[in-house]
Coordinates of C-alpha atoms in Angstrom, one line a residue:
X969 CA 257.6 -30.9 158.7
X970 CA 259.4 -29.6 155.7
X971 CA 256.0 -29.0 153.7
X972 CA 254.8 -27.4 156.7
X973 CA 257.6 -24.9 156.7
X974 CA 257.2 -24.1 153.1
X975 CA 253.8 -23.6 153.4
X976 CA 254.3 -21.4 156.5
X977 CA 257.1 -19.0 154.5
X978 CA 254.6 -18.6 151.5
X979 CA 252.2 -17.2 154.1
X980 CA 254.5 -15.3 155.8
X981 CA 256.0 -14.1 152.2
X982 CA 252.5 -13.3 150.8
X983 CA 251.1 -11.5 154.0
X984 CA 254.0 -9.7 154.0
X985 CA 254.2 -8.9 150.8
X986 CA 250.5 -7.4 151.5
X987 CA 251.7 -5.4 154.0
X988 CA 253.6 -3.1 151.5
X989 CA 251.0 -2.8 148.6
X990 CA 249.8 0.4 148.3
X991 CA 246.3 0.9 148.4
X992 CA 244.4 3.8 146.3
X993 CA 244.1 7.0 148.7
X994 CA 240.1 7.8 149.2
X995 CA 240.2 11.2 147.4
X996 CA 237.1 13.5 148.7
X997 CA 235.5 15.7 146.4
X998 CA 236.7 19.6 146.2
X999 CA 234.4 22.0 145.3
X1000 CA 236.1 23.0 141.7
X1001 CA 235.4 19.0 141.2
X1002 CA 231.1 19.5 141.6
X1003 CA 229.4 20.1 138.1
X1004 CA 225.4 21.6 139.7
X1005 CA 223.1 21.6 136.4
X1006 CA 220.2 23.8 136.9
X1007 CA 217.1 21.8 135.1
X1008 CA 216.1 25.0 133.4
X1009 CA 213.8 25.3 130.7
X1010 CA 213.6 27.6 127.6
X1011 CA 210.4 29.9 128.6
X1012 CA 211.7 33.5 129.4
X1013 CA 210.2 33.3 132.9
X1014 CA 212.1 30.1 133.9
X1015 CA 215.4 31.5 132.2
X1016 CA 215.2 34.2 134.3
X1017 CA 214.6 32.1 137.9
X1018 CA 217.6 29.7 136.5
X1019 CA 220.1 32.6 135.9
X1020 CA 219.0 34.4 139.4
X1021 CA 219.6 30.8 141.2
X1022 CA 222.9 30.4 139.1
X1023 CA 223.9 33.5 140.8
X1024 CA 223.2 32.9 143.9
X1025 CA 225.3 29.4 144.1
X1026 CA 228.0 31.3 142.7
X1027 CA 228.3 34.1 145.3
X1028 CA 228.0 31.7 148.3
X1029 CA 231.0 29.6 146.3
X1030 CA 233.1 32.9 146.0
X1031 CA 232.4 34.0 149.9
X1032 CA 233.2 30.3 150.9
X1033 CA 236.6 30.6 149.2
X1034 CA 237.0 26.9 148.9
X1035 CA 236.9 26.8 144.8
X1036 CA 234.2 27.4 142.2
X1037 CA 231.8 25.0 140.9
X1038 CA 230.6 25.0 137.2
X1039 CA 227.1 26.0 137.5
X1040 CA 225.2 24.5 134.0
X1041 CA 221.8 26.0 133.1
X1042 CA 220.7 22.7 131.6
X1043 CA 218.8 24.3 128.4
X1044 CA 222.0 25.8 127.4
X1045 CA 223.8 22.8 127.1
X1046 CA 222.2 22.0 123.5
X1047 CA 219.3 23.4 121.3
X1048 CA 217.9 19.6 122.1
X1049 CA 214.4 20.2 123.8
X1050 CA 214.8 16.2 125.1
X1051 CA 217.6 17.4 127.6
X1052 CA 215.2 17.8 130.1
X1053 CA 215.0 14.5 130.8
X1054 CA 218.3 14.1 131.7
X1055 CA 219.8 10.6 130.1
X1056 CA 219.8 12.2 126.6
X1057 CA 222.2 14.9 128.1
X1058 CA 224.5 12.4 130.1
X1059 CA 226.8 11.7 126.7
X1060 CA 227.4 15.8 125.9
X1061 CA 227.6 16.2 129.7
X1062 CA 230.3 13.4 130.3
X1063 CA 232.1 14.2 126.9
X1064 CA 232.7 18.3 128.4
X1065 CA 233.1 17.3 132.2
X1066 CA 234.4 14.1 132.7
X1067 CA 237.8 14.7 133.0
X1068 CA 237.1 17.0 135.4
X1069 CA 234.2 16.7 137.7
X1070 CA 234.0 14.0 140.2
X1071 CA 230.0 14.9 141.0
X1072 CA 227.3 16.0 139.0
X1073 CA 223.8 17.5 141.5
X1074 CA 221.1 18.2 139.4
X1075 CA 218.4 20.5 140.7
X1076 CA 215.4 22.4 140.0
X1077 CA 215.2 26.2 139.5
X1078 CA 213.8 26.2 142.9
X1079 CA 215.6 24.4 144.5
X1080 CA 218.9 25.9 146.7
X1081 CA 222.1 24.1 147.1
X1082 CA 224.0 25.0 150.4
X1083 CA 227.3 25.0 148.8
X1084 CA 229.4 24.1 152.6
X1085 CA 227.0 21.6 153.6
X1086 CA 226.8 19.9 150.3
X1087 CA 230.7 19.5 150.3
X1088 CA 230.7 18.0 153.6
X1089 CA 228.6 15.5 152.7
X1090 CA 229.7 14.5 149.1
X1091 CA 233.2 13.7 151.2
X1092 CA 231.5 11.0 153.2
X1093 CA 231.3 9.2 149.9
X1094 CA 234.6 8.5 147.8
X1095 CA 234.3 9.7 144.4
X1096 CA 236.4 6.5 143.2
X1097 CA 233.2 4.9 144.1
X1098 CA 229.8 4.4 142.0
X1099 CA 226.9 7.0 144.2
X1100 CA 223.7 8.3 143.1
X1101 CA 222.2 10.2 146.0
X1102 CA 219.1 11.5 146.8
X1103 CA 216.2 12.3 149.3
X1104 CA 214.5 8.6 148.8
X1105 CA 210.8 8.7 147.7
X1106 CA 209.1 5.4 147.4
X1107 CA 204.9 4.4 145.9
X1108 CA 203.1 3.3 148.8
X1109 CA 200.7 1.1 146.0
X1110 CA 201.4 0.5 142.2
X1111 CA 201.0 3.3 140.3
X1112 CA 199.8 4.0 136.3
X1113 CA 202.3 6.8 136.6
X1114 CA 205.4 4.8 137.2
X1115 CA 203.6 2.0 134.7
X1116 CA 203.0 -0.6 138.1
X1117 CA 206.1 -1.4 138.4
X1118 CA 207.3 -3.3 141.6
X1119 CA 203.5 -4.1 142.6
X1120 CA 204.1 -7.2 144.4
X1121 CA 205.9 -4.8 146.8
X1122 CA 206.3 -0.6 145.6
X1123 CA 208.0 0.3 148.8
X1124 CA 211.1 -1.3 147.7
X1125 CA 212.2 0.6 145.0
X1126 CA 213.3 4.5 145.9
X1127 CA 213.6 7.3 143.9
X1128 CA 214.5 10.6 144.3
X1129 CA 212.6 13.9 145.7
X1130 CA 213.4 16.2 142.4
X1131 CA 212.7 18.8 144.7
X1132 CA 216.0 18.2 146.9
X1133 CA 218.1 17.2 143.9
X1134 CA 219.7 14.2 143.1
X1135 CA 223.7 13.7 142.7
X1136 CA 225.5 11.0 140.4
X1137 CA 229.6 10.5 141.5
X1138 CA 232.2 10.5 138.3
X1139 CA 232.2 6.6 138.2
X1140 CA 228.4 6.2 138.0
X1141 CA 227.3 9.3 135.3
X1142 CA 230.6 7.9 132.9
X1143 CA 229.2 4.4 132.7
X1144 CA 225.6 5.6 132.3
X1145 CA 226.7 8.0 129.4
X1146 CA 228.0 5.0 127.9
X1147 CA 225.4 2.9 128.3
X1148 CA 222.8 5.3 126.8
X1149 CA 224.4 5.5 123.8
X1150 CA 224.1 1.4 123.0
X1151 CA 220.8 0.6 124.9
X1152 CA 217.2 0.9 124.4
X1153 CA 215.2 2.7 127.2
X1154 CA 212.0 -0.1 128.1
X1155 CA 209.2 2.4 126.6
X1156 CA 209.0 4.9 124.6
X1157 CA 207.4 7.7 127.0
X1158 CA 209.2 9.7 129.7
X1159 CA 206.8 10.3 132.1
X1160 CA 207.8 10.8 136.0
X1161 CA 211.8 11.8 135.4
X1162 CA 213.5 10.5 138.5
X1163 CA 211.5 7.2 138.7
X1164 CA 212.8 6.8 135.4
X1165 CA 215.9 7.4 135.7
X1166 CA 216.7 5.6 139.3
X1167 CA 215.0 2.3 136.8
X1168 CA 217.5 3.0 134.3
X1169 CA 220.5 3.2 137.2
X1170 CA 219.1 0.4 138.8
X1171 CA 219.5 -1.8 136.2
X1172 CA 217.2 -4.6 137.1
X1173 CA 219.2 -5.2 140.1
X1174 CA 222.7 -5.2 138.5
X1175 CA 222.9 -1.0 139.0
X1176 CA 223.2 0.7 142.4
X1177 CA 220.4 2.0 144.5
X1178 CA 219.4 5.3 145.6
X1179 CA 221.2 6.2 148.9
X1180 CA 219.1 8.3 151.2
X1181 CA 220.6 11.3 152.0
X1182 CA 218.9 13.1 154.7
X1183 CA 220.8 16.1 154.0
X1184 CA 219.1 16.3 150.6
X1185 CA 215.9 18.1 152.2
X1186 CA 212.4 20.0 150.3
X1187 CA 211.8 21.8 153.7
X1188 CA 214.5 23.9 155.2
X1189 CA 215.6 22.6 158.9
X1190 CA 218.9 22.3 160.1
X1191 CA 221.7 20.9 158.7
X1192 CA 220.3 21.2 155.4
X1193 CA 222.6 20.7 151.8
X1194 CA 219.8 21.4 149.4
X1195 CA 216.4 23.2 150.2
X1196 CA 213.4 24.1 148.3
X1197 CA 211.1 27.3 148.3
X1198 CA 207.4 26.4 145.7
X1199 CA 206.1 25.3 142.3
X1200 CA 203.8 28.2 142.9
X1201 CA 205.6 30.9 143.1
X1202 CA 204.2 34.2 143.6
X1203 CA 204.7 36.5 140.8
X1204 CA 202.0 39.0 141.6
X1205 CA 198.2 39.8 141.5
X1206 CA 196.3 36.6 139.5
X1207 CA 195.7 37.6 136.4
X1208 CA 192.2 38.6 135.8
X1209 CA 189.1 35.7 134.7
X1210 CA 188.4 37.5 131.8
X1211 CA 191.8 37.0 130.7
X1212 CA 191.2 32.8 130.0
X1213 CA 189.4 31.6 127.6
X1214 CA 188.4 27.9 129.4
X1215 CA 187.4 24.9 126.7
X1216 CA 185.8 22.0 127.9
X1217 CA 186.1 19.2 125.0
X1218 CA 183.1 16.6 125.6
X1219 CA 180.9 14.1 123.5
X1220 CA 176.9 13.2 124.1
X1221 CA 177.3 10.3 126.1
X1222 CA 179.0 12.2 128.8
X1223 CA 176.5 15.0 129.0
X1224 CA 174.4 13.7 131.5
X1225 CA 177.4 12.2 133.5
X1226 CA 180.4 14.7 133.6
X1227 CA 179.0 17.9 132.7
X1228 CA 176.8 18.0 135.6
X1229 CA 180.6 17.4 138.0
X1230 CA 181.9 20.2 136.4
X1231 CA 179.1 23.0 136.5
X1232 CA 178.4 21.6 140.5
X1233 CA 182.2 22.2 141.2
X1234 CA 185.2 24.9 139.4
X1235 CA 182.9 26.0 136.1
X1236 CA 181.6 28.6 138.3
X1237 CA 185.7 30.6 138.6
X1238 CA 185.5 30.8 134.8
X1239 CA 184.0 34.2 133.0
X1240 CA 184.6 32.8 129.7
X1241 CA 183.9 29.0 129.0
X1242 CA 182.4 26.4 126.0
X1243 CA 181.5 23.2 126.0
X1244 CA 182.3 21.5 122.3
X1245 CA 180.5 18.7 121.5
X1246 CA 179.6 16.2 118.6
X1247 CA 175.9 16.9 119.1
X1248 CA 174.6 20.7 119.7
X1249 CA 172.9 20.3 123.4
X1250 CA 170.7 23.5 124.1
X1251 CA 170.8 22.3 128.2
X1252 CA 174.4 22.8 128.3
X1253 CA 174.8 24.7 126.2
X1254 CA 177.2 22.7 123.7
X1255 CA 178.9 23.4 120.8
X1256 CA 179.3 21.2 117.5
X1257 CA 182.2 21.6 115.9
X1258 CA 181.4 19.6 112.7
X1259 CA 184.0 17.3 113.8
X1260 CA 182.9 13.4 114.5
X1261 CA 183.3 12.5 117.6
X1262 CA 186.2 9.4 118.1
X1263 CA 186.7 7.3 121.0
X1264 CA 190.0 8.4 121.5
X1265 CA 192.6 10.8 120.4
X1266 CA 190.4 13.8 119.2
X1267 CA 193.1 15.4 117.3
X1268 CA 190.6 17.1 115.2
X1269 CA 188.1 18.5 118.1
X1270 CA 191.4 20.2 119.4
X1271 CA 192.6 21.7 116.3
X1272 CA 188.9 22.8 115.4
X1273 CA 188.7 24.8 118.8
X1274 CA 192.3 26.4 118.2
X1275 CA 191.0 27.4 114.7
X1276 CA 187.5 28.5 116.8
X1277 CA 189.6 30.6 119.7
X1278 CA 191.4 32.9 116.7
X1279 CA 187.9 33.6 115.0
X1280 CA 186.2 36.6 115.3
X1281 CA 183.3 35.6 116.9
X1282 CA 185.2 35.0 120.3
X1283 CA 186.5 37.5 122.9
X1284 CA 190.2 38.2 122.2
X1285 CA 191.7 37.2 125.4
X1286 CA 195.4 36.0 126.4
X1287 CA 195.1 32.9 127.8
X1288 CA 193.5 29.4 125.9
X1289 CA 192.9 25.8 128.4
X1290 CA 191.8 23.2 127.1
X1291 CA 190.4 20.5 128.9
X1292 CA 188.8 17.2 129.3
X1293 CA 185.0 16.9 130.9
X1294 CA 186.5 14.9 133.6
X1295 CA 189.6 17.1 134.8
X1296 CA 189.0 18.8 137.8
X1297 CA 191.0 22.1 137.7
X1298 CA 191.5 25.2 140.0
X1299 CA 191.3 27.9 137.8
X1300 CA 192.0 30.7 140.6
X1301 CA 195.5 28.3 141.0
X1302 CA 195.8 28.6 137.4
X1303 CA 195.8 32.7 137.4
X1304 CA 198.0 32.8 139.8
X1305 CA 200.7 30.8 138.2
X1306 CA 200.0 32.6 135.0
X1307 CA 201.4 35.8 136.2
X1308 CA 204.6 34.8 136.1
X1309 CA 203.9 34.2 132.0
X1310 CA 204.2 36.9 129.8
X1311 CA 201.3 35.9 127.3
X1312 CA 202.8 38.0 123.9
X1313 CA 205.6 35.0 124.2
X1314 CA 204.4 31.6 122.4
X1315 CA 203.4 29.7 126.0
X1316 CA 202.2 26.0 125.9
X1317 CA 201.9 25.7 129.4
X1318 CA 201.4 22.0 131.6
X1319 CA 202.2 18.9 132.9
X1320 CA 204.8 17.6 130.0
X1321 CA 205.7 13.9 128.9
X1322 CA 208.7 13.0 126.2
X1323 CA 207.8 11.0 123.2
X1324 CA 211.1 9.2 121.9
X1325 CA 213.6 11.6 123.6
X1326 CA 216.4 9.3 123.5
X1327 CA 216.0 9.1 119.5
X1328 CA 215.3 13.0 118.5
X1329 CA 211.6 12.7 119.6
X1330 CA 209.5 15.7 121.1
X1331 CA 207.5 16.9 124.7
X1332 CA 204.1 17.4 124.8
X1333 CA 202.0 18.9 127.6
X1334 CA 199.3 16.1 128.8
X1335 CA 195.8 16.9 127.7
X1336 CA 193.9 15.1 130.7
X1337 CA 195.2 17.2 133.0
X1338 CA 194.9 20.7 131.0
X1339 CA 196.9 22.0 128.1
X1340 CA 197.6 26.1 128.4
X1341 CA 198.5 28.1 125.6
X1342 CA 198.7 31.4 124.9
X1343 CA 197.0 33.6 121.8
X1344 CA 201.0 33.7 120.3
X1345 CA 201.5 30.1 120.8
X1346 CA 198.1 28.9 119.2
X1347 CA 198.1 31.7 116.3
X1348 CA 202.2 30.5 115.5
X1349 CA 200.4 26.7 115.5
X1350 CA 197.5 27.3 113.4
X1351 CA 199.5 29.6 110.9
X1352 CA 202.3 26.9 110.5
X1353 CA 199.8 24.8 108.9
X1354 CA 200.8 21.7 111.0
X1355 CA 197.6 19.3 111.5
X1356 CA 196.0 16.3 112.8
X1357 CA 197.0 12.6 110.6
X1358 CA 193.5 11.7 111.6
X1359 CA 190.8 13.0 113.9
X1360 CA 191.6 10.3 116.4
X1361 CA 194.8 11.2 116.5
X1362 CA 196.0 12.0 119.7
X1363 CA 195.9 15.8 120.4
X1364 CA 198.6 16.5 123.0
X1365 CA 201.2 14.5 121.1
X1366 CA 200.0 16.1 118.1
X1367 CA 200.3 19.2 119.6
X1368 CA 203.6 18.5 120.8
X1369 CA 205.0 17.4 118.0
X1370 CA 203.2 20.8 116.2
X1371 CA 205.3 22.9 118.9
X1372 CA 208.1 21.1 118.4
X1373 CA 208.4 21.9 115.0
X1374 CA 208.2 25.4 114.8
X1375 CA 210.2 26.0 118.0
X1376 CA 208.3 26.5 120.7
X1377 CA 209.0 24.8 124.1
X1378 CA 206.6 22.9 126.1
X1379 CA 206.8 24.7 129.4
X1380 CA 206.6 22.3 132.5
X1381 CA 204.9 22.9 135.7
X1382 CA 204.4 19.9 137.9
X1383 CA 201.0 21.7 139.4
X1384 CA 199.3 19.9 136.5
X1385 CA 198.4 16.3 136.8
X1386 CA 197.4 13.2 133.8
X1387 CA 195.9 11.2 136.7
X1388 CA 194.0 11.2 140.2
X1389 CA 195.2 12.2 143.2
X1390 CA 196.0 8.6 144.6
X1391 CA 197.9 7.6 141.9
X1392 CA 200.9 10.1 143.3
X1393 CA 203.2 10.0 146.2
X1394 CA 201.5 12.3 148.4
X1395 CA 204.5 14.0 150.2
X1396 CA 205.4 15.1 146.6
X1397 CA 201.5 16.4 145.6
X1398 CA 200.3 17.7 149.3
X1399 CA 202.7 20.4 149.5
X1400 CA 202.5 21.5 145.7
X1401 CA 199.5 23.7 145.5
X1402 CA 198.1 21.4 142.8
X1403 CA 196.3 23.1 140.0
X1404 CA 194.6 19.6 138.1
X1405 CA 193.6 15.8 138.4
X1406 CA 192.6 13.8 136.0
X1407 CA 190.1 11.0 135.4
X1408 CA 186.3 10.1 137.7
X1409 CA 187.2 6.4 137.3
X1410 CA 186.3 4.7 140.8
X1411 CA 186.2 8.0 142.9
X1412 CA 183.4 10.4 144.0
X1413 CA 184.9 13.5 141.6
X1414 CA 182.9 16.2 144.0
X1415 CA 184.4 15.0 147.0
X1416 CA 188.1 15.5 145.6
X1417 CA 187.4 18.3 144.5
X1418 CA 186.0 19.6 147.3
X1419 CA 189.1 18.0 149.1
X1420 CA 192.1 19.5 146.8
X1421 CA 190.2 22.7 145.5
X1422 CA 187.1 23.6 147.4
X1423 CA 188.6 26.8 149.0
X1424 CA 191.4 27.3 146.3
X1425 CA 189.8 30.7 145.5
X1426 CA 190.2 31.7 149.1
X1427 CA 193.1 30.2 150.3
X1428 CA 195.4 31.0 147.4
X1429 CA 194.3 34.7 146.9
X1430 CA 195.2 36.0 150.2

């Protein structure tokens, strides 16, 4: 009896004692508390889009009255070209804000943040907490762009749209910034940034997940916190055919196989075009270079045809692509995303990877699925007297690495693509006006083309 009367005032002491401890108040966020960081990049044309959307979240902030957010154009945060893909940036980004911001939204120049819906739904999740939000994409199938991973089931790992923008709470971004500076990233390339970076979160399980947002939207309907307008935007009349120079880099075992897909389908939108070669083909026609032709790599080709697109014997024109003899291309696309380039700036112009960002490396814009550079950018390359270690070198990392020491940005647009249609989510390709694919392995190449580009030249021209 006694015992049970102890035992019965230690519970009653205890639970009361519970009754009076203070819990920690679930502090919402306030506007002055959101850090947005504008994924900008350094080309003149996208400075301009990022300042113009910086400006706009500002005035709806100052006619909302609730506070001011700091509004971050991302390329201004450090003369570090790796920032773009984000983890390299958390440290600076956590060192300036952390004492102050309890959110950080990262979005894309095109994308608009609806300042008094976005508030209302950061508050739904306290700040004390670890968040990283998002509109939740998924691979329906493994993927070589996301390296396979989670193949025995893709659909259960989510990343976010970039498109909608993707938020990290104060808890989360501060532990992340520390963790980046003491661990090893599990490759070497950045290829698809959010995938990448909801891996790194993740943690193999031990990180949180993505919470779906649906307020996080690409398409404007109700209710929306974040929309999004185009990667294509429309800056005008396309600039004219006779304005790109178009070179196709091939070798003589692939005359008889890809040359044939590429005259039958987009060869016949380009005024100026060559086919380089390591055998002179009359049929063609091809060019030989006097460069050996290597089974990978073909740093050399590439650098012969830069030298080759400054000589006098070709037409002096703005605009240089290089491509493979199996990318499939729309080249009216291509003109009309070129307006918005001012080709007297040095321009290398596609879809861009990171080499060894996390440890001072350099971007490069993927070869496969079509490298754009202006006459500037490929006379500032050739006259720095950068070159290939080895003709089998590989030429878009060369390149990039080329660009990246003489200060010129690679200049991302996601219209470009390294691999074939089915190897990307298609709610994130579909809507995207896509410009390239990559690669004929396993696929009728006509038949996509026909399916993604057929009417390009009617469609997009309008």
């Amino acid at each position: 009896m006694w015992l049970t009367a102890v035992n019965w005032s230690l519970c009653f002491f205890f639970g009361s004692a519970s009754v009076h401890v203070e819990q920690p108040a679930q502090r919402s966020a306030e506007l002055e508390e959101l850090v947005i960081v504008i994924q900008s990049q350094r080309n003149s044309y996208h400075v301009q889009r990022s300042y113009q959307r910086k400006e706009e979240i500002l005035q709806e902030a100052a006619n909302l009255g609730q506070g001011v957010p700091v509004v971050l154009l991302l390329h201004e945060l450090s003369d570090y070209e790796g920032n773009w893909s984000i983890l390299p940036a958390l440290p600076l980004l956590s060192a300036i804000y952390g004492e102050s911001a309890s959110w950080f939204l990262f979005i894309e120049e095109e994308t608009t943040a609806i300042l008094r819906v976005l508030l209302k739904v950061l508050k739904r999740y306290p700040v004390q907490e670890e968040w990283f939000l998002g509109q939740r994409l998924h691979d329906n199938k493994p993927s070589i762009v996301h390296h396979y991973a989670f193949s025995e089931d893709p659909t259960s790992f989510g990343y976010p749209d970039p498109a909608a923008g993707w938020a990290l709470s104060a808890p989360l971004y501060q532990r992340l910034a520390e963790r980046i500076q003491y661990e090893n990233l599990k490759s070497d390339f950045t290829i698809d940034l959010t995938h990448e970076i909801a891996l790194f979160i993740w943690e193999d399980g031990r990180g949180p997940k993505l919470t779906s947002v649906p307020e996080f939207c690409t398409e404007t309907r109700d209710n929306c916190a974040t929309t999004f307008t185009t990667y294509l935007p429309n800056c005008g009349d396309p600039v004219s055919k006779t304005d790109i120079f178009v070179a196709v880099k091939t070798c003589e075992k692939f005359h008889s196989v890809r040359i044939p897909v590429v005259k039958s389908t987009w060869e016949k939108d380009a005024t100026h075009l060559e086919y380089y070669s390591d055998v002179t083909d009359a049929s063609i026609p091809t060019i030989k270079l006097g460069v050996p032709n290597t089974e990978k790599g073909h740093c050399g080709k590439t650098f012969a045809i830069l030298r080759h697109f400054l000589s006098e014997a070709m037409p002096k024109v703005d605009w240089l692509l290089i491509v493979d003899d199996d990318t499939l291309i729309s080249l009216p696309r291509l003109r009309r995303l070129l307006r918005c380039y001012d080709p007297k700036e040095a321009v290398s112009l596609g879809e861009r990877y990171g080499y060894g960002l996390m440890q001072n490396g350099y971007s490069y814009a993927t070869g496969g699925g079509g490298m754009v550079l202006s006459r500037m950018a490929v006379s500032s390359l050739v006259s720095s007297g950068c070159s290939c270690y080895s003709d089998d070198a590989p030429d878009d990392m060369i390149l990039g690495r080329c660009f990246t020491s003489i200060g010129v940005p690679i200049t991302h647009s996601p219209l470009f693509h390294q691999a074939q249609p089915d190897d990307y989510l298609g709610t994130r390709i579909n809507p995207q006006h896509s410009i390239s694919f990559h690669k004929h392995w396993n696929i009728d190449p006509v038949a996509v083309y026909r399916n993604w580009f057929q009417d390009s030249h009617l469609r997009d021209e309008l």
